[in-house]
PDB file of C-alpha atoms and ligand atoms in Angstrom:
ATOM      1  CA  UNK A   1     121.024 -73.435-118.004  1.00 68.00           C
ATOM      2  CA  UNK A   2     124.481 -74.536-119.109  1.00 86.00           C
ATOM      3  CA  UNK A   3     126.109 -72.697-121.953  1.00 97.00           C
ATOM      4  CA  UNK A   4     124.717 -74.189-125.176  1.00 98.00           C
ATOM      5  CA  UNK A   5     126.400 -76.250-127.842  1.00 98.00           C
ATOM      6  CA  UNK A   6     125.964 -74.771-131.317  1.00 98.00           C
ATOM      7  CA  UNK A   7     125.660 -77.403-134.071  1.00 98.00           C
ATOM      8  CA  UNK A   8     125.454 -76.172-137.634  1.00 98.00           C
ATOM      9  CA  UNK A   9     123.331 -78.419-139.856  1.00 98.00           C
ATOM     10  CA  UNK A  10     121.397 -80.353-137.194  1.00 98.00           C
ATOM     11  CA  UNK A  11     118.054 -80.382-139.008  1.00 98.00           C
ATOM     12  CA  UNK A  12     118.485 -83.923-140.358  1.00 98.00           C
ATOM     13  CA  UNK A  13     120.445 -87.166-140.331  1.00 98.00           C
ATOM     14  CA  UNK A  14     123.777 -87.146-138.452  1.00 98.00           C
ATOM     15  CA  UNK A  15     123.513 -83.605-137.076  1.00 98.00           C
ATOM     16  CA  UNK A  16     119.976 -84.164-135.803  1.00 98.00           C
ATOM     17  CA  UNK A  17     120.902 -87.467-134.137  1.00 98.00           C
ATOM     18  CA  UNK A  18     123.934 -85.783-132.562  1.00 98.00           C
ATOM     19  CA  UNK A  19     121.752 -82.959-131.245  1.00 98.00           C
ATOM     20  CA  UNK A  20     119.354 -85.469-129.678  1.00 98.00           C
ATOM     21  CA  UNK A  21     122.154 -87.447-127.998  1.00 98.00           C
ATOM     22  CA  UNK A  22     123.685 -84.239-126.594  1.00 98.00           C
ATOM     23  CA  UNK A  23     120.246 -83.135-125.366  1.00 98.00           C
ATOM     24  CA  UNK A  24     119.717 -86.518-123.711  1.00 98.00           C
ATOM     25  CA  UNK A  25     123.070 -86.021-121.964  1.00 98.00           C
ATOM     26  CA  UNK A  26     121.810 -82.745-120.506  1.00 97.00           C
ATOM     27  CA  UNK A  27     123.252 -80.213-122.927  1.00 98.00           C
ATOM     28  CA  UNK A  28     121.312 -77.279-124.347  1.00 98.00           C
ATOM     29  CA  UNK A  29     121.673 -77.362-128.126  1.00 98.00           C
ATOM     30  CA  UNK A  30     121.237 -74.660-130.728  1.00 98.00           C
ATOM     31  CA  UNK A  31     120.810 -75.887-134.292  1.00 98.00           C
ATOM     32  CA  UNK A  32     121.726 -73.451-137.052  1.00 98.00           C
ATOM     33  CA  UNK A  33     120.421 -74.562-140.444  1.00 98.00           C
ATOM     34  CA  UNK A  34     117.978 -73.537-143.182  1.00 98.00           C
ATOM     35  CA  UNK A  35     115.299 -75.861-141.785  1.00 98.00           C
ATOM     36  CA  UNK A  36     114.397 -76.273-138.142  1.00 96.00           C
ATOM     37  CA  UNK A  37     115.072 -79.472-136.214  1.00 94.00           C
ATOM     38  CA  UNK A  38     111.711 -81.087-135.409  1.00 93.00           C
ATOM     39  CA  UNK A  39     112.339 -82.296-131.855  1.00 95.00           C
ATOM     40  CA  UNK A  40     109.278 -81.372-129.761  1.00 94.00           C
ATOM     41  CA  UNK A  41     110.220 -84.039-127.223  1.00 97.00           C
ATOM     42  CA  UNK A  42     113.481 -82.195-126.544  1.00 97.00           C
ATOM     43  CA  UNK A  43     112.803 -78.609-125.416  1.00 96.00           C
ATOM     44  CA  UNK A  44     116.564 -78.200-124.862  1.00 97.00           C
ATOM     45  CA  UNK A  45     117.075 -78.242-128.631  1.00 98.00           C
ATOM     46  CA  UNK A  46     116.261 -74.952-130.317  1.00 98.00           C
ATOM     47  CA  UNK A  47     116.759 -73.927-133.931  1.00 98.00           C
ATOM     48  CA  UNK A  48     117.918 -70.674-135.446  1.00 98.00           C
ATOM     49  CA  UNK A  49     117.049 -70.693-139.130  1.00 98.00           C
ATOM     50  CA  UNK A  50     119.994 -69.456-141.141  1.00 98.00           C
ATOM     51  CA  UNK A  51     121.577 -69.983-144.539  1.00 98.00           C
ATOM     52  CA  UNK A  52     125.281 -70.165-143.759  1.00 98.00           C
ATOM     53  CA  UNK A  53     126.109 -69.374-147.380  1.00 98.00           C
ATOM     54  CA  UNK A  54     124.960 -65.816-146.668  1.00 98.00           C
ATOM     55  CA  UNK A  55     127.151 -63.420-144.653  1.00 98.00           C
ATOM     56  CA  UNK A  56     124.101 -61.558-143.390  1.00 98.00           C
ATOM     57  CA  UNK A  57     122.634 -64.785-142.037  1.00 98.00           C
ATOM     58  CA  UNK A  58     125.897 -65.621-140.271  1.00 98.00           C
ATOM     59  CA  UNK A  59     125.882 -62.142-138.734  1.00 98.00           C
ATOM     60  CA  UNK A  60     122.291 -62.639-137.541  1.00 98.00           C
ATOM     61  CA  UNK A  61     123.259 -65.978-135.969  1.00 98.00           C
ATOM     62  CA  UNK A  62     126.186 -64.413-134.090  1.00 98.00           C
ATOM     63  CA  UNK A  63     123.977 -61.548-132.894  1.00 98.00           C
ATOM     64  CA  UNK A  64     121.318 -64.005-131.719  1.00 98.00           C
ATOM     65  CA  UNK A  65     123.850 -66.064-129.765  1.00 98.00           C
ATOM     66  CA  UNK A  66     125.468 -63.009-128.167  1.00 98.00           C
ATOM     67  CA  UNK A  67     122.069 -61.555-127.202  1.00 98.00           C
ATOM     68  CA  UNK A  68     120.644 -64.745-125.699  1.00 98.00           C
ATOM     69  CA  UNK A  69     123.487 -66.701-124.098  1.00 98.00           C
ATOM     70  CA  UNK A  70     126.307 -65.724-121.682  1.00 97.00           C
ATOM     71  CA  UNK A  71     128.675 -68.188-123.313  1.00 98.00           C
ATOM     72  CA  UNK A  72     129.038 -71.247-125.537  1.00 98.00           C
ATOM     73  CA  UNK A  73     130.182 -74.728-124.434  1.00 98.00           C
ATOM     74  CA  UNK A  74     131.060 -75.786-127.992  1.00 98.00           C
ATOM     75  CA  UNK A  75     130.657 -75.062-131.688  1.00 99.00           C
ATOM     76  CA  UNK A  76     130.342 -78.072-133.997  1.00 99.00           C
ATOM     77  CA  UNK A  77     130.702 -77.262-137.705  1.00 99.00           C
ATOM     78  CA  UNK A  78     128.613 -80.038-139.231  1.00 98.00           C
ATOM     79  CA  UNK A  79     126.708 -78.139-141.951  1.00 98.00           C
ATOM     80  CA  UNK A  80     127.694 -79.462-145.331  1.00 98.00           C
ATOM     81  CA  UNK A  81     126.668 -80.111-148.904  1.00 98.00           C
ATOM     82  CA  UNK A  82     127.978 -83.197-150.708  1.00 97.00           C
ATOM     83  CA  UNK A  83     127.892 -81.825-154.241  1.00 98.00           C
ATOM     84  CA  UNK A  84     129.463 -83.104-157.428  1.00 97.00           C
ATOM     85  CA  UNK A  85     132.045 -81.135-159.419  1.00 97.00           C
ATOM     86  CA  UNK A  86     129.488 -78.936-161.136  1.00 93.00           C
ATOM     87  CA  UNK A  87     130.586 -75.492-162.245  1.00 89.00           C
ATOM     88  CA  UNK A  88     129.374 -73.487-159.216  1.00 95.00           C
ATOM     89  CA  UNK A  89     129.714 -76.174-156.595  1.00 97.00           C
ATOM     90  CA  UNK A  90     133.315 -75.419-155.587  1.00 97.00           C
ATOM     91  CA  UNK A  91     132.324 -71.887-154.616  1.00 98.00           C
ATOM     92  CA  UNK A  92     129.213 -73.085-152.776  1.00 98.00           C
ATOM     93  CA  UNK A  93     131.085 -75.716-150.765  1.00 98.00           C
ATOM     94  CA  UNK A  94     133.953 -73.304-150.067  1.00 98.00           C
ATOM     95  CA  UNK A  95     131.460 -70.885-148.570  1.00 98.00           C
ATOM     96  CA  UNK A  96     129.833 -73.565-146.408  1.00 98.00           C
ATOM     97  CA  UNK A  97     132.821 -75.731-145.460  1.00 98.00           C
ATOM     98  CA  UNK A  98     135.484 -73.008-145.170  1.00 98.00           C
ATOM     99  CA  UNK A  99     134.183 -69.427-145.150  1.00 98.00           C
ATOM    100  CA  UNK A 100     131.369 -69.994-142.631  1.00 98.00           C
ATOM    101  CA  UNK A 101     133.460 -71.926-140.068  1.00 98.00           C
ATOM    102  CA  UNK A 102     136.322 -69.415-140.481  1.00 98.00           C
ATOM    103  CA  UNK A 103     134.143 -66.408-139.700  1.00 98.00           C
ATOM    104  CA  UNK A 104     132.060 -68.123-137.007  1.00 98.00           C
ATOM    105  CA  UNK A 105     135.187 -69.278-135.158  1.00 98.00           C
ATOM    106  CA  UNK A 106     136.566 -65.743-135.097  1.00 98.00           C
ATOM    107  CA  UNK A 107     133.272 -64.174-134.084  1.00 98.00           C
ATOM    108  CA  UNK A 108     132.206 -66.776-131.504  1.00 98.00           C
ATOM    109  CA  UNK A 109     135.604 -67.252-129.799  1.00 98.00           C
ATOM    110  CA  UNK A 110     134.769 -64.639-127.102  1.00 98.00           C
ATOM    111  CA  UNK A 111     131.549 -66.509-126.198  1.00 98.00           C
ATOM    112  CA  UNK A 112     133.398 -69.850-126.139  1.00 98.00           C
ATOM    113  CA  UNK A 113     136.080 -68.369-123.873  1.00 98.00           C
ATOM    114  CA  UNK A 114     133.365 -67.607-121.286  1.00 97.00           C
ATOM    115  CA  UNK A 115     132.921 -71.365-120.648  1.00 97.00           C
ATOM    116  CA  UNK A 116     135.131 -73.212-118.170  1.00 95.00           C
ATOM    117  CA  UNK A 117     135.726 -75.838-120.875  1.00 95.00           C
ATOM    118  CA  UNK A 118     135.112 -75.037-124.533  1.00 98.00           C
ATOM    119  CA  UNK A 119     135.559 -76.854-127.816  1.00 98.00           C
ATOM    120  CA  UNK A 120     135.337 -76.275-131.518  1.00 99.00           C
ATOM    121  CA  UNK A 121     134.849 -79.412-133.612  1.00 99.00           C
ATOM    122  CA  UNK A 122     135.140 -79.458-137.393  1.00 99.00           C
ATOM    123  CA  UNK A 123     133.309 -82.324-139.098  1.00 99.00           C
ATOM    124  CA  UNK A 124     135.585 -83.104-142.021  1.00 98.00           C
ATOM    125  CA  UNK A 125     135.929 -86.224-144.191  1.00 98.00           C
ATOM    126  CA  UNK A 126     138.580 -88.866-144.483  1.00 96.00           C
ATOM    127  CA  UNK A 127     138.712 -88.253-148.238  1.00 94.00           C
ATOM    128  CA  UNK A 128     140.785 -85.149-147.381  1.00 87.00           C
ATOM    129  CA  UNK A 129     143.710 -87.546-146.773  1.00 84.00           C
ATOM    130  CA  UNK A 130     143.445 -89.210-150.195  1.00 90.00           C
ATOM    131  CA  UNK A 131     141.201 -87.128-152.461  1.00 94.00           C
ATOM    132  CA  UNK A 132     138.096 -88.163-154.325  1.00 96.00           C
ATOM    133  CA  UNK A 133     138.052 -88.301-158.122  1.00 95.00           C
ATOM    134  CA  UNK A 134     134.230 -88.023-158.135  1.00 95.00           C
ATOM    135  CA  UNK A 135     134.030 -85.176-155.566  1.00 97.00           C
ATOM    136  CA  UNK A 136     137.197 -83.121-156.069  1.00 97.00           C
ATOM    137  CA  UNK A 137     135.772 -79.833-154.796  1.00 97.00           C
ATOM    138  CA  UNK A 138     134.056 -81.468-151.828  1.00 98.00           C
ATOM    139  CA  UNK A 139     137.262 -83.224-150.717  1.00 97.00           C
ATOM    140  CA  UNK A 140     139.328 -80.055-151.234  1.00 97.00           C
ATOM    141  CA  UNK A 141     137.013 -77.889-149.160  1.00 98.00           C
ATOM    142  CA  UNK A 142     136.826 -80.498-146.414  1.00 98.00           C
ATOM    143  CA  UNK A 143     140.647 -80.628-146.449  1.00 98.00           C
ATOM    144  CA  UNK A 144     140.691 -76.866-145.956  1.00 98.00           C
ATOM    145  CA  UNK A 145     138.260 -77.258-143.057  1.00 98.00           C
ATOM    146  CA  UNK A 146     140.627 -79.822-141.537  1.00 98.00           C
ATOM    147  CA  UNK A 147     143.664 -77.558-142.041  1.00 98.00           C
ATOM    148  CA  UNK A 148     141.918 -74.742-140.178  1.00 98.00           C
ATOM    149  CA  UNK A 149     141.827 -76.964-137.088  1.00 98.00           C
ATOM    150  CA  UNK A 150     145.627 -76.641-136.888  1.00 98.00           C
ATOM    151  CA  UNK A 151     145.582 -72.844-137.120  1.00 98.00           C
ATOM    152  CA  UNK A 152     142.658 -72.239-134.773  1.00 99.00           C
ATOM    153  CA  UNK A 153     143.997 -74.756-132.237  1.00 98.00           C
ATOM    154  CA  UNK A 154     147.202 -72.726-131.944  1.00 98.00           C
ATOM    155  CA  UNK A 155     145.451 -69.358-132.038  1.00 98.00           C
ATOM    156  CA  UNK A 156     142.819 -70.191-129.395  1.00 98.00           C
ATOM    157  CA  UNK A 157     144.835 -72.342-126.965  1.00 98.00           C
ATOM    158  CA  UNK A 158     144.648 -72.851-124.055  1.00 97.00           C
ATOM    159  CA  UNK A 159     141.124 -71.512-123.539  1.00 97.00           C
ATOM    160  CA  UNK A 160     139.473 -73.284-126.481  1.00 98.00           C
ATOM    161  CA  UNK A 161     140.320 -76.713-127.901  1.00 98.00           C
ATOM    162  CA  UNK A 162     139.907 -77.218-131.643  1.00 98.00           C
ATOM    163  CA  UNK A 163     139.729 -80.704-133.195  1.00 98.00           C
ATOM    164  CA  UNK A 164     138.524 -82.499-136.318  1.00 98.00           C
ATOM    165  CA  UNK A 165     136.505 -85.632-136.869  1.00 98.00           C
ATOM    166  CA  UNK A 166     137.201 -87.469-140.137  1.00 98.00           C
ATOM    167  CA  UNK A 167     134.400 -89.873-140.954  1.00 98.00           C
ATOM    168  CA  UNK A 168     134.378 -92.427-143.725  1.00 97.00           C
ATOM    169  CA  UNK A 169     130.918 -93.757-144.543  1.00 98.00           C
ATOM    170  CA  UNK A 170     128.253 -92.921-141.958  1.00 98.00           C
ATOM    171  CA  UNK A 171     124.798 -92.841-143.554  1.00 98.00           C
ATOM    172  CA  UNK A 172     124.166 -93.358-147.261  1.00 97.00           C
ATOM    173  CA  UNK A 173     121.817 -90.994-149.053  1.00 94.00           C
ATOM    174  CA  UNK A 174     118.238 -92.234-148.919  1.00 93.00           C
ATOM    175  CA  UNK A 175     118.161 -92.635-152.709  1.00 93.00           C
ATOM    176  CA  UNK A 176     121.305 -94.776-152.885  1.00 94.00           C
ATOM    177  CA  UNK A 177     120.676 -97.907-154.970  1.00 95.00           C
ATOM    178  CA  UNK A 178     121.762-101.406-153.932  1.00 96.00           C
ATOM    179  CA  UNK A 179     124.677-101.444-156.360  1.00 96.00           C
ATOM    180  CA  UNK A 180     126.118 -98.202-154.943  1.00 96.00           C
ATOM    181  CA  UNK A 181     125.475 -99.368-151.387  1.00 97.00           C
ATOM    182  CA  UNK A 182     127.257-102.676-151.972  1.00 96.00           C
ATOM    183  CA  UNK A 183     130.165-101.007-153.777  1.00 96.00           C
ATOM    184  CA  UNK A 184     130.560 -98.439-150.995  1.00 96.00           C
ATOM    185  CA  UNK A 185     130.472-100.914-148.113  1.00 97.00           C
ATOM    186  CA  UNK A 186     133.263-102.932-149.770  1.00 97.00           C
ATOM    187  CA  UNK A 187     135.587 -99.886-149.748  1.00 96.00           C
ATOM    188  CA  UNK A 188     136.280-100.308-146.006  1.00 97.00           C
ATOM    189  CA  UNK A 189     137.742-103.179-143.990  1.00 97.00           C
ATOM    190  CA  UNK A 190     134.624-103.024-141.789  1.00 98.00           C
ATOM    191  CA  UNK A 191     131.973-103.573-144.425  1.00 97.00           C
ATOM    192  CA  UNK A 192     128.841-102.099-142.871  1.00 97.00           C
ATOM    193  CA  UNK A 193     126.935 -98.798-142.773  1.00 98.00           C
ATOM    194  CA  UNK A 194     127.541 -97.545-139.211  1.00 98.00           C
ATOM    195  CA  UNK A 195     125.052 -94.688-139.082  1.00 98.00           C
ATOM    196  CA  UNK A 196     125.764 -91.606-136.960  1.00 98.00           C
ATOM    197  CA  UNK A 197     127.087 -93.465-133.881  1.00 98.00           C
ATOM    198  CA  UNK A 198     130.848 -93.270-134.752  1.00 98.00           C
ATOM    199  CA  UNK A 199     130.637 -89.500-135.125  1.00 98.00           C
ATOM    200  CA  UNK A 200     128.513 -89.106-131.977  1.00 98.00           C
ATOM    201  CA  UNK A 201     131.001 -91.177-129.958  1.00 98.00           C
ATOM    202  CA  UNK A 202     133.888 -89.061-131.308  1.00 98.00           C
ATOM    203  CA  UNK A 203     132.107 -85.837-130.312  1.00 98.00           C
ATOM    204  CA  UNK A 204     131.556 -87.080-126.756  1.00 98.00           C
ATOM    205  CA  UNK A 205     135.203 -88.145-126.561  1.00 98.00           C
ATOM    206  CA  UNK A 206     136.428 -84.711-127.643  1.00 98.00           C
ATOM    207  CA  UNK A 207     134.036 -82.892-125.292  1.00 98.00           C
ATOM    208  CA  UNK A 208     135.256 -84.974-122.357  1.00 97.00           C
ATOM    209  CA  UNK A 209     139.000 -85.318-122.953  1.00 96.00           C
ATOM    210  CA  UNK A 210     141.329 -82.733-121.416  1.00 90.00           C
ATOM    211  CA  UNK A 211     144.394 -83.106-123.587  1.00 96.00           C
ATOM    212  CA  UNK A 212     143.467 -82.982-127.277  1.00 98.00           C
ATOM    213  CA  UNK A 213     143.701 -79.965-129.521  1.00 98.00           C
ATOM    214  CA  UNK A 214     144.799 -79.658-133.121  1.00 98.00           C
ATOM    215  CA  UNK A 215     144.015 -83.364-133.517  1.00 98.00           C
ATOM    216  CA  UNK A 216     141.914 -85.447-135.879  1.00 98.00           C
ATOM    217  CA  UNK A 217     139.751 -88.417-134.893  1.00 98.00           C
ATOM    218  CA  UNK A 218     139.369 -90.815-137.844  1.00 98.00           C
ATOM    219  CA  UNK A 219     136.252 -93.001-137.917  1.00 98.00           C
ATOM    220  CA  UNK A 220     136.422 -94.693-141.326  1.00 97.00           C
ATOM    221  CA  UNK A 221     136.124 -98.478-140.872  1.00 98.00           C
ATOM    222  CA  UNK A 222     139.744 -98.910-141.918  1.00 97.00           C
ATOM    223  CA  UNK A 223     139.056 -97.562-145.399  1.00 96.00           C
ATOM    224  CA  UNK A 224     142.633 -96.232-145.673  1.00 93.00           C
ATOM    225  CA  UNK A 225     143.948 -99.814-145.485  1.00 94.00           C
ATOM    226  CA  UNK A 226     141.545-101.412-147.959  1.00 91.00           C
ATOM    227  CA  UNK A 227     143.426-102.269-151.143  1.00 87.00           C
ATOM    228  CA  UNK A 228     141.760-100.606-154.120  1.00 69.00           C
ATOM    229  CA  UNK A 229     139.435 -98.867-151.638  1.00 53.00           C
TER     230      UNK A 229
HETATM  231  N1  LIG B 301     126.762 -89.212-144.433  1.00 61.08           N
HETATM  232  C1  LIG B 301     127.995 -89.718-144.534  1.00 61.08           C
HETATM  233  O1  LIG B 301     128.186 -90.920-144.844  1.00 61.08           O
HETATM  234  C2  LIG B 301     129.188 -88.843-144.275  1.00 61.08           C
HETATM  235  C3  LIG B 301     129.035 -87.565-143.748  1.00 61.08           C
HETATM  236  N2  LIG B 301     130.156 -86.809-143.510  1.00 61.08           N
HETATM  237  C4  LIG B 301     129.994 -85.477-142.905  1.00 61.08           C
HETATM  238  O2  LIG B 301     129.227 -85.602-141.706  1.00 61.08           O
HETATM  239  C5  LIG B 301     128.353 -84.457-141.569  1.00 61.08           C
HETATM  240  C6  LIG B 301     126.915 -84.923-141.463  1.00 61.08           C
HETATM  241  O3  LIG B 301     126.615 -85.728-142.598  1.00 61.08           O
HETATM  242  P1  LIG B 301     125.089 -85.877-143.102  1.00 61.08           P
HETATM  243  O4  LIG B 301     124.168 -85.904-141.947  1.00 61.08           O
HETATM  244  O5  LIG B 301     125.076 -87.003-144.079  1.00 61.08           O
HETATM  245  O6  LIG B 301     124.877 -84.508-143.858  1.00 61.08           O
HETATM  246  P2  LIG B 301     123.583 -84.021-144.709  1.00 61.08           P
HETATM  247  O7  LIG B 301     124.125 -83.629-146.056  1.00 61.08           O
HETATM  248  O8  LIG B 301     122.503 -85.014-144.624  1.00 61.08           O
HETATM  249  O9  LIG B 301     123.132 -82.733-143.870  1.00 61.08           O
HETATM  250  C7  LIG B 301     123.955 -81.660-143.769  1.00 61.08           C
HETATM  251  C8  LIG B 301     123.306 -80.592-142.905  1.00 61.08           C
HETATM  252  O10 LIG B 301     123.860 -79.359-143.354  1.00 61.08           O
HETATM  253  C9  LIG B 301     122.841 -78.408-143.412  1.00 61.08           C
HETATM  254  N3  LIG B 301     123.089 -77.391-144.434  1.00 61.08           N
HETATM  255  C10 LIG B 301     123.262 -77.588-145.764  1.00 61.08           C
HETATM  256  N4  LIG B 301     123.393 -76.395-146.396  1.00 61.08           N
HETATM  257  C11 LIG B 301     123.271 -75.438-145.436  1.00 61.08           C
HETATM  258  C12 LIG B 301     123.279 -74.025-145.458  1.00 61.08           C
HETATM  259  N5  LIG B 301     123.445 -73.348-146.594  1.00 61.08           N
HETATM  260  N6  LIG B 301     123.130 -73.360-144.282  1.00 61.08           N
HETATM  261  C13 LIG B 301     122.971 -74.040-143.122  1.00 61.08           C
HETATM  262  N7  LIG B 301     122.949 -75.394-143.031  1.00 61.08           N
HETATM  263  C14 LIG B 301     123.088 -76.068-144.189  1.00 61.08           C
HETATM  264  C15 LIG B 301     121.559 -79.167-143.734  1.00 61.08           C
HETATM  265  O11 LIG B 301     120.444 -78.478-143.175  1.00 61.08           O
HETATM  266  P3  LIG B 301     119.404 -77.586-144.050  1.00 61.08           P
HETATM  267  O12 LIG B 301     119.216 -78.279-145.371  1.00 61.08           O
HETATM  268  O13 LIG B 301     118.178 -77.582-143.176  1.00 61.08           O
HETATM  269  O14 LIG B 301     120.057 -76.242-144.180  1.00 61.08           O
HETATM  270  C16 LIG B 301     121.795 -80.472-142.986  1.00 61.08           C
HETATM  271  O15 LIG B 301     121.243 -80.401-141.694  1.00 61.08           O
HETATM  272  C17 LIG B 301     128.631 -83.577-142.786  1.00 61.08           C
HETATM  273  O16 LIG B 301     129.586 -82.582-142.461  1.00 61.08           O
HETATM  274  C18 LIG B 301     129.221 -84.538-143.794  1.00 61.08           C
HETATM  275  O17 LIG B 301     130.044 -83.896-144.759  1.00 61.08           O
HETATM  276  C19 LIG B 301     131.432 -87.242-143.803  1.00 61.08           C
HETATM  277  C20 LIG B 301     131.612 -88.487-144.342  1.00 61.08           C
HETATM  278  C21 LIG B 301     130.500 -89.374-144.575  1.00 61.08           C
HETATM  279  N1  LIG B 302     127.141 -83.381-146.373  1.00 61.08           N
HETATM  280  C1  LIG B 302     127.321 -84.673-146.695  1.00 61.08           C
HETATM  281  N2  LIG B 302     128.567 -85.158-146.844  1.00 61.08           N
HETATM  282  C2  LIG B 302     128.716 -86.465-147.211  1.00 61.08           C
HETATM  283  C3  LIG B 302     127.611 -87.301-147.415  1.00 61.08           C
HETATM  284  C4  LIG B 302     126.309 -86.753-147.220  1.00 61.08           C
HETATM  285  O1  LIG B 302     125.283 -87.448-147.383  1.00 61.08           O
HETATM  286  N3  LIG B 302     126.217 -85.449-146.876  1.00 61.08           N
HETATM  287  N4  LIG B 302     127.762 -88.615-147.781  1.00 61.08           N
HETATM  288  C5  LIG B 302     128.966 -89.120-148.028  1.00 61.08           C
HETATM  289  C6  LIG B 302     129.023 -90.557-148.528  1.00 61.08           C
HETATM  290  O2  LIG B 302     128.279 -91.395-147.703  1.00 61.08           O
HETATM  291  C7  LIG B 302     130.413 -91.152-148.622  1.00 61.08           C
HETATM  292  O3  LIG B 302     130.986 -91.185-147.358  1.00 61.08           O
HETATM  293  C8  LIG B 302     130.322 -92.589-149.131  1.00 61.08           C
HETATM  294  O4  LIG B 302     129.868 -92.614-150.421  1.00 61.08           O
HETATM  295  C9  LIG B 302     130.207 -88.320-147.862  1.00 61.08           C
HETATM  296  N5  LIG B 302     129.945 -86.987-147.398  1.00 61.08           N
END
C-alpha cells in the first residue's frame, strides 16, 4: 500500500468528492472529520473520527497515523466551518483553520518526510486577498492559513512542498435560495457554480508538479476582476 493521503473534512461535499477522485487514481485516503465518509465502494478510503477543535482528538489522530502507516504522501487541510461573525465564531474558526493545521503540520512532518514525494496543501479562500464584510472572522482565519503556507514551505523544504489553493465559489450551501445563488454567480466573470472540480484539478496539479512550494493556486472564476464583485 502506498503511503496514504490525509484529508481533513472529507465526510461531505468537496472533501468527499476529492477523496473519491484520489481513491479512483489509486491513492489510499484517510479522512479525518467528526462524521465518517460513507464510501463502501472505495475500500481505500478510511475514516478516523475526530473533532479537530479538540487538542486531544488531534493527538489521537497523530497517534493513529503513526501507529498504522510508515509514512504520509500528503496532508490536505480541507476541514472548515463557514460561520458568520457571531461572538464565539472567531475562536472556533481560528482553532479549525489555524491551530489544527499548525499543530498537525509540525507533528506529521516526520511521517511526510518518509515519502519520496510529499505535499501539504492548505485549502484557503480567495476572500483572504480582499476580505469579506459578511464573514470577517472566516476570511481572517483563512488568510492566516494561507500565510502559514509561506512559513511551512521554507521550514520544510526541500523534503516537503507546501502550497495553498484559493477557491472562489465551488458549491453553494444546499439551503441557498435562488436570489442568493443568482447574486453569487454574478460576482465572478465566469458566472456558473463549478462544483468541486476546480479544487480537485488543483490538488492533482500540486501533487504532480515538481517545482511549486510556497505558492497559491487561485480558482475563482475571475472574481478578482469583476467590477463591484
Ligand atoms: N463551498 C464553497 O463554495 C467554497 C469552499 N471553500 C473551502 O473549500 C473547502 C471545502 O468546502 P466545502 O466542501 O463547502 O466545506 P463544508 O463546510 O461543506 O465541509 C467542511 C468539512 O469540514 C469538516 N469539519 C467541520 N468541522 C470540523 C471539526 N471540528 N473537526 C473535523 N472536521 C470538521 C466537516 O466534516 P464533519 O462535519 O463531519 O466534521 C466537512 O467534511 C473548505 O475548506 C472551504 O472553506 C472555499 C471557497 C468556496
Ligand atoms: N467551509 C466552507 N467554506 C465555505 C463555504 C462552505 O460551504 N463551507 N461556502 C462558501 C461560499 O460558497 C462562498 O464561496 C460564496 O458565497 C465559502 N466558504
